[in-house]
mmCIF file with all atom_site columns, C-alpha atoms in Angstrom:
data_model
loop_
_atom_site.group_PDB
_atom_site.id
_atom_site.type_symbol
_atom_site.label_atom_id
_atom_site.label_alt_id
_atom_site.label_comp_id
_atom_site.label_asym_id
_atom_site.label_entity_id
_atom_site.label_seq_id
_atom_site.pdbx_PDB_ins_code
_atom_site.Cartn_x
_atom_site.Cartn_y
_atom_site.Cartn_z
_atom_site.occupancy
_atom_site.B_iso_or_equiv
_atom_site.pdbx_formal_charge
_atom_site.auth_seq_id
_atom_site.auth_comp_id
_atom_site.auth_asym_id
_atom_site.auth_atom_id
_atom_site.pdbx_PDB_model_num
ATOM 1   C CA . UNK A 1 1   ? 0.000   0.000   0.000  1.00 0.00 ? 1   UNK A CA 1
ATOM 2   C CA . UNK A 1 2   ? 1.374   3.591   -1.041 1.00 0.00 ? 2   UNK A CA 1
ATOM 3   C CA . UNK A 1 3   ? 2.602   5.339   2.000  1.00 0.00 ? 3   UNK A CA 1
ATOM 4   C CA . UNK A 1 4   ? 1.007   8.988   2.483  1.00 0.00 ? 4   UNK A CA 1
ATOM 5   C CA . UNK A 1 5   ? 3.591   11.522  3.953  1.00 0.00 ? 5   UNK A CA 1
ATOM 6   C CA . UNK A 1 6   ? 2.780   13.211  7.441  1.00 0.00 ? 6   UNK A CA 1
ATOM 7   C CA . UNK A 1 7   ? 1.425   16.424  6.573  1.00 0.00 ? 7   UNK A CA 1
ATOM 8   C CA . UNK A 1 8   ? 1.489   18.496  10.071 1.00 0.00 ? 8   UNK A CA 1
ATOM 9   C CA . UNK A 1 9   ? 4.673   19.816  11.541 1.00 0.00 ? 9   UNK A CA 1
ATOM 10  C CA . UNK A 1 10  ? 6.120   18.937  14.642 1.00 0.00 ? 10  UNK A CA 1
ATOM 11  C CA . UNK A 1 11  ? 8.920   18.628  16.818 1.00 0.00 ? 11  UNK A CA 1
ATOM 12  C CA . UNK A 1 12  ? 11.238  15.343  16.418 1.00 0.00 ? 12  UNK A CA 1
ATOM 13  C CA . UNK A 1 13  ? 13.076  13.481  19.257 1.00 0.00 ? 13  UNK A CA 1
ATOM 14  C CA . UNK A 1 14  ? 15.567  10.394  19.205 1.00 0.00 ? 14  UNK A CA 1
ATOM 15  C CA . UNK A 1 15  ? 14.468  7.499   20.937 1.00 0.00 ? 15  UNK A CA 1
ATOM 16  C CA . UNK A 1 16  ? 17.679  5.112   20.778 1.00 0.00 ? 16  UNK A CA 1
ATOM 17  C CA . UNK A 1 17  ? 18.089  4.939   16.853 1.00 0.00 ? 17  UNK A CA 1
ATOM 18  C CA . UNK A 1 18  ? 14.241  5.902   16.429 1.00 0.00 ? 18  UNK A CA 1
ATOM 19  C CA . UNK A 1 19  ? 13.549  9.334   15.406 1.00 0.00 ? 19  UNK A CA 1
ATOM 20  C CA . UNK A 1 20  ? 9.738   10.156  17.043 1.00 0.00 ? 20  UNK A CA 1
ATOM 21  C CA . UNK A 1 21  ? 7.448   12.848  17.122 1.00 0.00 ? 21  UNK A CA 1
ATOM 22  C CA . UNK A 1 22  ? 8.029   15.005  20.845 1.00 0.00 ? 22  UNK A CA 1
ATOM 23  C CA . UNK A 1 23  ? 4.575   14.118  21.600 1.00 0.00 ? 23  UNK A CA 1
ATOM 24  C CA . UNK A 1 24  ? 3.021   10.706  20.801 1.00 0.00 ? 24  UNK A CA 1
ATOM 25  C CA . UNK A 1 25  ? -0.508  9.402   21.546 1.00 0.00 ? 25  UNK A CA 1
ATOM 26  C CA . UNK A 1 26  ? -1.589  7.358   23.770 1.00 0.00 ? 26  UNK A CA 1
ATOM 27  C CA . UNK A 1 27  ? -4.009  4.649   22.175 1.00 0.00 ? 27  UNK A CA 1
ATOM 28  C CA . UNK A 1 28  ? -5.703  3.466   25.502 1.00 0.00 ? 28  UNK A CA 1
ATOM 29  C CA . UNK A 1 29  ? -8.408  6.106   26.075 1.00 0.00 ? 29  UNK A CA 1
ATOM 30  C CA . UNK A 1 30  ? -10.437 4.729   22.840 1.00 0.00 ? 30  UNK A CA 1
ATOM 31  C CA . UNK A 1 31  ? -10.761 1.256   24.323 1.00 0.00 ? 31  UNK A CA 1
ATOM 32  C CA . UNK A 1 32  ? -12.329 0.664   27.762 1.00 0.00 ? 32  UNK A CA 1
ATOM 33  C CA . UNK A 1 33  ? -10.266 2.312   30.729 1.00 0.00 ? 33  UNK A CA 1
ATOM 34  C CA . UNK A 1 34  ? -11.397 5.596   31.016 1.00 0.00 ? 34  UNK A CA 1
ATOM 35  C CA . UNK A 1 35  ? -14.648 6.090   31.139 1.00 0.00 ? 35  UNK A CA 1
ATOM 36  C CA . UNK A 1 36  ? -16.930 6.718   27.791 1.00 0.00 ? 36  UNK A CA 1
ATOM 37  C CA . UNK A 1 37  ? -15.091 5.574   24.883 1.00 0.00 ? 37  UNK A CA 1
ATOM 38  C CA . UNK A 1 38  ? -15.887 6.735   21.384 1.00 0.00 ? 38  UNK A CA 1
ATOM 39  C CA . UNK A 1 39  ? -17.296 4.756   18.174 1.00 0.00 ? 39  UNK A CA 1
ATOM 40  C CA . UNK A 1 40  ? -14.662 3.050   16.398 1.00 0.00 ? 40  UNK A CA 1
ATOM 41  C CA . UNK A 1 41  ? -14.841 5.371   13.288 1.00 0.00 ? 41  UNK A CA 1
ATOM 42  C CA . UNK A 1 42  ? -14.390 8.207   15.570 1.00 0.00 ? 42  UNK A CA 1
ATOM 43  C CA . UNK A 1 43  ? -11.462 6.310   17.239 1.00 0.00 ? 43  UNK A CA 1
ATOM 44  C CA . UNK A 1 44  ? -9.928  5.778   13.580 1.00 0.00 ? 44  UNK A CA 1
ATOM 45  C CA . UNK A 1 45  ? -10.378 9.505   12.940 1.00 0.00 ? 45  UNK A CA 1
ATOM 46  C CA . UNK A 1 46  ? -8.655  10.431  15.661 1.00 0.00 ? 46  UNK A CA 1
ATOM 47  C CA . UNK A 1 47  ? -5.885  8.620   15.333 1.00 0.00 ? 47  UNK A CA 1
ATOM 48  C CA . UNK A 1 48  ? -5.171  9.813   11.286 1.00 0.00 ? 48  UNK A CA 1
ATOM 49  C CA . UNK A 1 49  ? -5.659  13.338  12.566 1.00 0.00 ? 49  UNK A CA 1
ATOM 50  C CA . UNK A 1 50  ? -3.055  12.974  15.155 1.00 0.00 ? 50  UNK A CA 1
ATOM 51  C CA . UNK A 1 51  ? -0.655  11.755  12.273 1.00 0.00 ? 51  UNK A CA 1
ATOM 52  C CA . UNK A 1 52  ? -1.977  14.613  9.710  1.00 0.00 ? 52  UNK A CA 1
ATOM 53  C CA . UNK A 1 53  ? -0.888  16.625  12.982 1.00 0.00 ? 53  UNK A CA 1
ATOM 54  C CA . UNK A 1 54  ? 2.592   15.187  12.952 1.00 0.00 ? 54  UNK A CA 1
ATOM 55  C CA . UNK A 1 55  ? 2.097   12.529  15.864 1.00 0.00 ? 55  UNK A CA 1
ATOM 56  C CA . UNK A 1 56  ? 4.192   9.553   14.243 1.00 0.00 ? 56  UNK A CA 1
ATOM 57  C CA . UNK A 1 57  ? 4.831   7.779   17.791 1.00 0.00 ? 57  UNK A CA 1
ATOM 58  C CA . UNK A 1 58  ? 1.747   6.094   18.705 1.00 0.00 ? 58  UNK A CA 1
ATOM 59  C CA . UNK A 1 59  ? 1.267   3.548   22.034 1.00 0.00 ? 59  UNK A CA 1
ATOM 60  C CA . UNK A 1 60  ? -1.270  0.812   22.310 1.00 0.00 ? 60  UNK A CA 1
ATOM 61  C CA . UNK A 1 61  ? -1.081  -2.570  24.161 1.00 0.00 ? 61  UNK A CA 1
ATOM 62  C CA . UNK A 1 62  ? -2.725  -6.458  23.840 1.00 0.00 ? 62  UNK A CA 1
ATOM 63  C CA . UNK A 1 63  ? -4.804  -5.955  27.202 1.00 0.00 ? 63  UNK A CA 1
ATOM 64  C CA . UNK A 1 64  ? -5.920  -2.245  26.224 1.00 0.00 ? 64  UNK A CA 1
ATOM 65  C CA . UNK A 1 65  ? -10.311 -2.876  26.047 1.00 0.00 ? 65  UNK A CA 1
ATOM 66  C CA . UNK A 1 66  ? -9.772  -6.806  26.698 1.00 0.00 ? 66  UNK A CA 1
ATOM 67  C CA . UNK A 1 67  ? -12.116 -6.856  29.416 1.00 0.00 ? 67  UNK A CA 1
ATOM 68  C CA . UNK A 1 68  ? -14.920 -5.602  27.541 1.00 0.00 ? 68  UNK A CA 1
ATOM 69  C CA . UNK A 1 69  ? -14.086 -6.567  23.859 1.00 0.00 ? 69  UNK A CA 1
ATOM 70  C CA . UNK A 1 70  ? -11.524 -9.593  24.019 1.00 0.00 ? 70  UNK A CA 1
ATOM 71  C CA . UNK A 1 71  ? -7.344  -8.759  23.928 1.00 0.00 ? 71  UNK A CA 1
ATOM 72  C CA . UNK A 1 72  ? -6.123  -6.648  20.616 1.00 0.00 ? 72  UNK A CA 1
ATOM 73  C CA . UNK A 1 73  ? -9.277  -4.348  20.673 1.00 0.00 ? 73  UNK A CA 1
ATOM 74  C CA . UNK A 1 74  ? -7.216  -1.280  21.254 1.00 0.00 ? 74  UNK A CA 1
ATOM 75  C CA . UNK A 1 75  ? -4.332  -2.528  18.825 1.00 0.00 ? 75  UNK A CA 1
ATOM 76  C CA . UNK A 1 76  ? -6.721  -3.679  16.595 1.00 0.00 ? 76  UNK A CA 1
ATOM 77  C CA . UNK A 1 77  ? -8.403  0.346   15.887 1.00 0.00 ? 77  UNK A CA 1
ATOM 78  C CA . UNK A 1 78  ? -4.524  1.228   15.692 1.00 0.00 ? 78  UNK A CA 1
ATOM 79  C CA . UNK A 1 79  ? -3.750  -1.237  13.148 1.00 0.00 ? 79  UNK A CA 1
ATOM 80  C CA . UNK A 1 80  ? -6.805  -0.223  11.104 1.00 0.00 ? 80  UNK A CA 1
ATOM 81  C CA . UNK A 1 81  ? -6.192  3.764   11.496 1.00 0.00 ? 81  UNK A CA 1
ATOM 82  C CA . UNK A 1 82  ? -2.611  3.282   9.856  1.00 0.00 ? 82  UNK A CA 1
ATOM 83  C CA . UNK A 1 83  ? -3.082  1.332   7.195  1.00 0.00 ? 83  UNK A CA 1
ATOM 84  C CA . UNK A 1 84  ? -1.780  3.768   4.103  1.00 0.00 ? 84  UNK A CA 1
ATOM 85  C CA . UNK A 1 85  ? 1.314   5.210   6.583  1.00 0.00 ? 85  UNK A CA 1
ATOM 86  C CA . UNK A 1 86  ? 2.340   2.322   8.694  1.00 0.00 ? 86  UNK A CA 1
ATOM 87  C CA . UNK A 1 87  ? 6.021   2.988   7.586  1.00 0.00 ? 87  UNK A CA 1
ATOM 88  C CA . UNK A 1 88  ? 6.143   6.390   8.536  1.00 0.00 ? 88  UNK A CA 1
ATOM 89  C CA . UNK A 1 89  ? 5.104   5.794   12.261 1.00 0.00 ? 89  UNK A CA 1
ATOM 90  C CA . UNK A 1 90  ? 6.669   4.178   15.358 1.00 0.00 ? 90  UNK A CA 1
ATOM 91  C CA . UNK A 1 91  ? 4.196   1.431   16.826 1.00 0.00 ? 91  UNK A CA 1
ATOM 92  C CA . UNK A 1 92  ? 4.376   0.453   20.866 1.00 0.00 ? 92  UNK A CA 1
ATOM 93  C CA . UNK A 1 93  ? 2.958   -2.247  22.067 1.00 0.00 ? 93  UNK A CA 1
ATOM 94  C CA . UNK A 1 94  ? 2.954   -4.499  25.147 1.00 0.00 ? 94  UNK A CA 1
ATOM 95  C CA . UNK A 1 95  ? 2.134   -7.909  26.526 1.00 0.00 ? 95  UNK A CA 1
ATOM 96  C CA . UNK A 1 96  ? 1.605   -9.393  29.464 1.00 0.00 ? 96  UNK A CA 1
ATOM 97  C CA . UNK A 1 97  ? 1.623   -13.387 30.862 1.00 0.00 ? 97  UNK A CA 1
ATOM 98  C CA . UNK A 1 98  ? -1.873  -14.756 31.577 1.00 0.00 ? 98  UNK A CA 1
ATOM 99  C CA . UNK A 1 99  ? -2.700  -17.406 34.034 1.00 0.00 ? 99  UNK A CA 1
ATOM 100 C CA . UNK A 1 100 ? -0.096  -19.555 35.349 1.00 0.00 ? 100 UNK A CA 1
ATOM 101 C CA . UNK A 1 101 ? 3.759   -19.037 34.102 1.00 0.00 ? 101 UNK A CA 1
ATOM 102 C CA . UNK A 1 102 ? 5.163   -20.915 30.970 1.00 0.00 ? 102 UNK A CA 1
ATOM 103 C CA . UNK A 1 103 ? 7.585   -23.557 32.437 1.00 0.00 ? 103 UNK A CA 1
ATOM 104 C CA . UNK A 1 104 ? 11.064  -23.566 31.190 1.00 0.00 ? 104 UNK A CA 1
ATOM 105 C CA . UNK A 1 105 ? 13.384  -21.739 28.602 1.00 0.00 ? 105 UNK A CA 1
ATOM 106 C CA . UNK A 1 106 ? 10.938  -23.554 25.539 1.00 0.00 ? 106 UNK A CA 1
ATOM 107 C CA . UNK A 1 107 ? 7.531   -22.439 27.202 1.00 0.00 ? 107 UNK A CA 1
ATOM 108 C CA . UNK A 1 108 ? 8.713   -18.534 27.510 1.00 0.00 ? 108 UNK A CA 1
ATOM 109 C CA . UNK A 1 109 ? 9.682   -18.745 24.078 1.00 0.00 ? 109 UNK A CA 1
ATOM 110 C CA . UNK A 1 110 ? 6.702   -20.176 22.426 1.00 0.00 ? 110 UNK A CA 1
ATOM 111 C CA . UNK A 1 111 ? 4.245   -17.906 25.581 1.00 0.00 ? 111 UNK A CA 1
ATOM 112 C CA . UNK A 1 112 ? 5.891   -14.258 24.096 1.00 0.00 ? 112 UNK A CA 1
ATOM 113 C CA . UNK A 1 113 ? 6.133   -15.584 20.067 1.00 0.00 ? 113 UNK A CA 1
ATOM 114 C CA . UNK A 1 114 ? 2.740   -16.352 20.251 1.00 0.00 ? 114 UNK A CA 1
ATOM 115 C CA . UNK A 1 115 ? 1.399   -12.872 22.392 1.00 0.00 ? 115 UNK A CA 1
ATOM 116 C CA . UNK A 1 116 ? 3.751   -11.143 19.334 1.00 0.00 ? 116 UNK A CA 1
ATOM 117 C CA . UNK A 1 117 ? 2.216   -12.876 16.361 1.00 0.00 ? 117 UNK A CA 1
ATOM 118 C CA . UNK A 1 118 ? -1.731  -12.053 18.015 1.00 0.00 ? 118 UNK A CA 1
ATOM 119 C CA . UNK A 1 119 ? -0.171  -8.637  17.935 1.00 0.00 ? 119 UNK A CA 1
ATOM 120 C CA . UNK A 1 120 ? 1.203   -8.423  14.495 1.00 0.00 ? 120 UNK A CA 1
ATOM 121 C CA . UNK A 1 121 ? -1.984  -9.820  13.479 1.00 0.00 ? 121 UNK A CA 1
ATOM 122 C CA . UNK A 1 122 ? -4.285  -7.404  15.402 1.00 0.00 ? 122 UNK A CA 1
ATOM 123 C CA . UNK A 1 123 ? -1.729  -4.144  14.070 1.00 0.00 ? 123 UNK A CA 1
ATOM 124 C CA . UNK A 1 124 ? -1.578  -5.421  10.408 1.00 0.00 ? 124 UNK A CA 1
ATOM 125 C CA . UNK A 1 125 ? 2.011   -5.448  10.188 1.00 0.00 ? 125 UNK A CA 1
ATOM 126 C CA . UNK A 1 126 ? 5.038   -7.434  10.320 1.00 0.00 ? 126 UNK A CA 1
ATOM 127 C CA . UNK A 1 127 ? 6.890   -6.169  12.766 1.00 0.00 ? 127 UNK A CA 1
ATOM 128 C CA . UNK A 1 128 ? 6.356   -3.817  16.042 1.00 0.00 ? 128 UNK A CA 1
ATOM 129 C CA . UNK A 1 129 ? 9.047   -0.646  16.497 1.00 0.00 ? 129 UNK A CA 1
ATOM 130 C CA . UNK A 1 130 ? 9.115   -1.694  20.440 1.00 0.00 ? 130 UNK A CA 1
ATOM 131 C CA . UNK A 1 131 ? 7.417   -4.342  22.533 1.00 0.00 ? 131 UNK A CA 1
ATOM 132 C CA . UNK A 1 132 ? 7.442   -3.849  26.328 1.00 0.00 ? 132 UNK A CA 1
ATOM 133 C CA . UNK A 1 133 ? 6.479   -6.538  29.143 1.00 0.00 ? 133 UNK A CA 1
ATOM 134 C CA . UNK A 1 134 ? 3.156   -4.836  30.790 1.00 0.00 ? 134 UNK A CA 1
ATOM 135 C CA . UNK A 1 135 ? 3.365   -7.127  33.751 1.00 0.00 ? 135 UNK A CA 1
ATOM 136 C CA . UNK A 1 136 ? 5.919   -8.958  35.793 1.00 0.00 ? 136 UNK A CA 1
ATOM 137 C CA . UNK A 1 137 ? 5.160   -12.119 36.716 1.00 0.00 ? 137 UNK A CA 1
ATOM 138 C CA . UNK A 1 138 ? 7.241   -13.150 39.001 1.00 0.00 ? 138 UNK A CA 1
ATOM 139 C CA . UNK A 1 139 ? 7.433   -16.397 38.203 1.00 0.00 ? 139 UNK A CA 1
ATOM 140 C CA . UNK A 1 140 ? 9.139   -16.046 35.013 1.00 0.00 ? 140 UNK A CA 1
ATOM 141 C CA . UNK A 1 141 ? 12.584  -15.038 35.219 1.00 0.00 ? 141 UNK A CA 1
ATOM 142 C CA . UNK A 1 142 ? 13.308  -11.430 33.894 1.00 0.00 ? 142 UNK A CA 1
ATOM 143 C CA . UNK A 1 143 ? 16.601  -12.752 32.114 1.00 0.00 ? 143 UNK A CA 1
ATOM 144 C CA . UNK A 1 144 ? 14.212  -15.645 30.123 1.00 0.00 ? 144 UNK A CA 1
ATOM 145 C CA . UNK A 1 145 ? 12.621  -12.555 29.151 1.00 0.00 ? 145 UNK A CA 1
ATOM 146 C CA . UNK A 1 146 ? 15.538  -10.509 27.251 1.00 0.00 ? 146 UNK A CA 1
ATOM 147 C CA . UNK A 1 147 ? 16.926  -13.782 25.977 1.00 0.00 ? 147 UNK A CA 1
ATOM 148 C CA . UNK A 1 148 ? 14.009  -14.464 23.890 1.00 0.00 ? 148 UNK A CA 1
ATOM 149 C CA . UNK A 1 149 ? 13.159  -10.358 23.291 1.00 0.00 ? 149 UNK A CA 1
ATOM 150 C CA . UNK A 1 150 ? 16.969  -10.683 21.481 1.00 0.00 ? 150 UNK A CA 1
ATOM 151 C CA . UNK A 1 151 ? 15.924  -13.297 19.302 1.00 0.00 ? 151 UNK A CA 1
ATOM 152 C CA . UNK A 1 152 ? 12.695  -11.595 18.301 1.00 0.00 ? 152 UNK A CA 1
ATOM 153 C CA . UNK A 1 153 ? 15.135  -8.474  16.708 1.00 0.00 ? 153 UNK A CA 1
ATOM 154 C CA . UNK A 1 154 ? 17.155  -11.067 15.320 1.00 0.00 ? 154 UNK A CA 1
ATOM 155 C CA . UNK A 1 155 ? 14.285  -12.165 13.270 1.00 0.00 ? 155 UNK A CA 1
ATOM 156 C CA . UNK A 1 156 ? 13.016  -9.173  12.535 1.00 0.00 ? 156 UNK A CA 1
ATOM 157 C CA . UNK A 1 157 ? 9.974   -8.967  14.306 1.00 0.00 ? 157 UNK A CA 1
ATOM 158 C CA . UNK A 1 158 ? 10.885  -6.064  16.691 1.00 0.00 ? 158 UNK A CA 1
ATOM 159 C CA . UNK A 1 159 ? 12.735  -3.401  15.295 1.00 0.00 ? 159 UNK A CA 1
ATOM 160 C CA . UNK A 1 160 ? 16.003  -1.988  16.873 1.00 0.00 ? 160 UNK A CA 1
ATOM 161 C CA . UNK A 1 161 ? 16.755  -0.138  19.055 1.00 0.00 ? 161 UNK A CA 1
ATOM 162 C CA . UNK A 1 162 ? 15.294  -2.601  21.637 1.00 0.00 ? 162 UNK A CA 1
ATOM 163 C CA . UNK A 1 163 ? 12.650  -3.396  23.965 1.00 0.00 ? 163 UNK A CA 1
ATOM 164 C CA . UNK A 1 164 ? 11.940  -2.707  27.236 1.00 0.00 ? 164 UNK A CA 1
ATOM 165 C CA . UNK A 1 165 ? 9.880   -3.152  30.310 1.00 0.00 ? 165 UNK A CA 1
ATOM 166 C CA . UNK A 1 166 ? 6.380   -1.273  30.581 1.00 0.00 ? 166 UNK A CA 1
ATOM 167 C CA . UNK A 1 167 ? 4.897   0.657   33.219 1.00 0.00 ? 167 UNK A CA 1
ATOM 168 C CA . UNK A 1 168 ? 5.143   -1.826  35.877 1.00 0.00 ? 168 UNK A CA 1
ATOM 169 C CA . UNK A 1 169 ? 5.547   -0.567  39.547 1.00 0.00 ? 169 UNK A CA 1
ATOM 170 C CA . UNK A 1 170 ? 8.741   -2.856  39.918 1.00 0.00 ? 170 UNK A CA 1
ATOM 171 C CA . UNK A 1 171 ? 10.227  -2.482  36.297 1.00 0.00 ? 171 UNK A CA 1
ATOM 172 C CA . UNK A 1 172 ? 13.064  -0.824  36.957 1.00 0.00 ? 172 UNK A CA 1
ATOM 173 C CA . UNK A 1 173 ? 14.900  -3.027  38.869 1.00 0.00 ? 173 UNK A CA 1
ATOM 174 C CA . UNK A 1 174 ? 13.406  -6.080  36.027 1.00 0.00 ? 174 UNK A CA 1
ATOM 175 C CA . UNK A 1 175 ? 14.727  -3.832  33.446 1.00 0.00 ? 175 UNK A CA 1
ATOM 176 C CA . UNK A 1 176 ? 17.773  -3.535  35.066 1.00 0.00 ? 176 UNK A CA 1
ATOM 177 C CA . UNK A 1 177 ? 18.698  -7.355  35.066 1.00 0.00 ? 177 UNK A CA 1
ATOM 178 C CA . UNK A 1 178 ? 17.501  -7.978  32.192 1.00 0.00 ? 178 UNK A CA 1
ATOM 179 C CA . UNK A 1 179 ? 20.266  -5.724  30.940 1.00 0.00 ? 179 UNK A CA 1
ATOM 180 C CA . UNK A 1 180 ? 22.839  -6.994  32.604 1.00 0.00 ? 180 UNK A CA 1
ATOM 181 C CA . UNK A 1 181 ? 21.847  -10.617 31.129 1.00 0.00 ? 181 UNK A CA 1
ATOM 182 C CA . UNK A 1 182 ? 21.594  -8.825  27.473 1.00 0.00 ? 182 UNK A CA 1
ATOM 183 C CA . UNK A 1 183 ? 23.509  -5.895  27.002 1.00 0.00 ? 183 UNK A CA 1
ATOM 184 C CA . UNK A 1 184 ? 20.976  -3.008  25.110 1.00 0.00 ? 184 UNK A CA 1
ATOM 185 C CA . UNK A 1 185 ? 17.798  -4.524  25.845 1.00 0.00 ? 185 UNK A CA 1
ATOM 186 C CA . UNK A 1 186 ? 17.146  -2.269  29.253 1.00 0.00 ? 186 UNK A CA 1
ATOM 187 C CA . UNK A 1 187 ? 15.308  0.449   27.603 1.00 0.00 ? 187 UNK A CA 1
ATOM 188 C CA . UNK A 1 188 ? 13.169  2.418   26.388 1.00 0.00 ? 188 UNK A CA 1
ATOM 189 C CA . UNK A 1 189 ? 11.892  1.808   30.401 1.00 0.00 ? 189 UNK A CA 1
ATOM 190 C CA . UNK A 1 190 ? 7.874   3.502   30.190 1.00 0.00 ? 190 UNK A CA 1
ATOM 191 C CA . UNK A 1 191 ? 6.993   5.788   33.645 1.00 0.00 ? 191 UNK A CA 1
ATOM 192 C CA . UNK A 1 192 ? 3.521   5.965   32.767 1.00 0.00 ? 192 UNK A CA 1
ATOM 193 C CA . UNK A 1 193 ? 2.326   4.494   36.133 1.00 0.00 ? 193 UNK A CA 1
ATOM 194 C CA . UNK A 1 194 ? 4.897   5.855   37.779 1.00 0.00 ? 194 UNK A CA 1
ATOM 195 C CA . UNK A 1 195 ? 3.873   9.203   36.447 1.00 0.00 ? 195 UNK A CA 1
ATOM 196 C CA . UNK A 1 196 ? -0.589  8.557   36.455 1.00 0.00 ? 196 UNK A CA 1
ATOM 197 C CA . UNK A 1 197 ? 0.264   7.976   40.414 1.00 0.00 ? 197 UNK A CA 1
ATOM 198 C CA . UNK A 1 198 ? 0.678   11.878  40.639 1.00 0.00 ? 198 UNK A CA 1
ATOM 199 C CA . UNK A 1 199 ? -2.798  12.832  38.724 1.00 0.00 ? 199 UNK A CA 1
ATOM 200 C CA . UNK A 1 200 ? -5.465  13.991  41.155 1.00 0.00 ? 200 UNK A CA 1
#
């Protein structure tokens, strides 16, 4: 599909070897989370006028409207809004382990390959710019984690410069190790929570 050019102006900023628009949007609010949420045309709208605005950083997540609609709701109305411009935007998105932990090296793998492909699916695309863990579960080992994240970018399925851990209250410290086990994989680390914690 021919890729339309971003027609508003605005400020760029480097996100590892990303280049993203200063302010990026937020996909959650048009799924369930916040209160009213639009119709999905309106939610489509939205999100082409952001990019017609110059938003090319947009962040959505697997879990974003699942209680209401079933997982990918929220990445679904992404992947439908860029369709025609996909290549000219960075797409976020997250996952998180349901119900018990995958057992051993083979079970992470196959757990986070298949939450990625549901993903790719749900975005229409072939790859995701950055993939965070939502959760911790703590009975998956942080460092089983970035192993597998590394061979994700080696296949092409995340794009560099690397994944990261999402807004989880204890992230940091996950992100941290799972750094020191892989080398580049400890960021982009997301504050949202950290930050939402000082709204009144």
């Amino acid at each position: 599909m021919k890729q339309q050019k971003v027609g508003g102006s605005m400020k760029k900023r480097r996100l590892g070897s990303l280049e993203v628009s200063e302010i990026g949007m937020g996909c959650m609010g048009l799924s369930p989370g916040y209160g009213r949420i639009p119709p999905e045309e309106e939610s489509v709208a939205t999100i082409r006028a952001a990019y017609d605005a110059g938003c090319t950083f947009f962040d959505t997540a697997e879990g974003y409207g699942a209680a209401l609609h079933g997982a990918g709701h929220n990445e679904k109305l992404l992947g439908d809004a860029v369709q025609g411009f996909r290549d000219s935007v960075t797409l976020a998105t997250k996952f998180h382990f349901t119900g018990d932990a995958p057992e051993g090296t083979d079970g992470v793998e196959s757990c986070i390959r298949d939450h990625l492909a549901r993903s790719l699916k749900n975005l229409r695309t072939d790859h995701v710019d950055l993939y965070y863990l939502h959760r911790v579960n703590r009975g998956v080992p942080v460092q089983a984690v970035a192993d597998v994240m590394s061979r994700l970018i080696g296949d092409g399925l995340i794009r560099r410069p690397h994944p990261g851990m999402g807004p989880v209250t204890s992230g940091r410290e996950h992100a941290r190790r799972g750094a020191r086990r892989r080398p580049g994989l400890g960021g982009p680390e997301s504050l949202q929570h950290a930050r939402a914690r000082l709204r009144t």
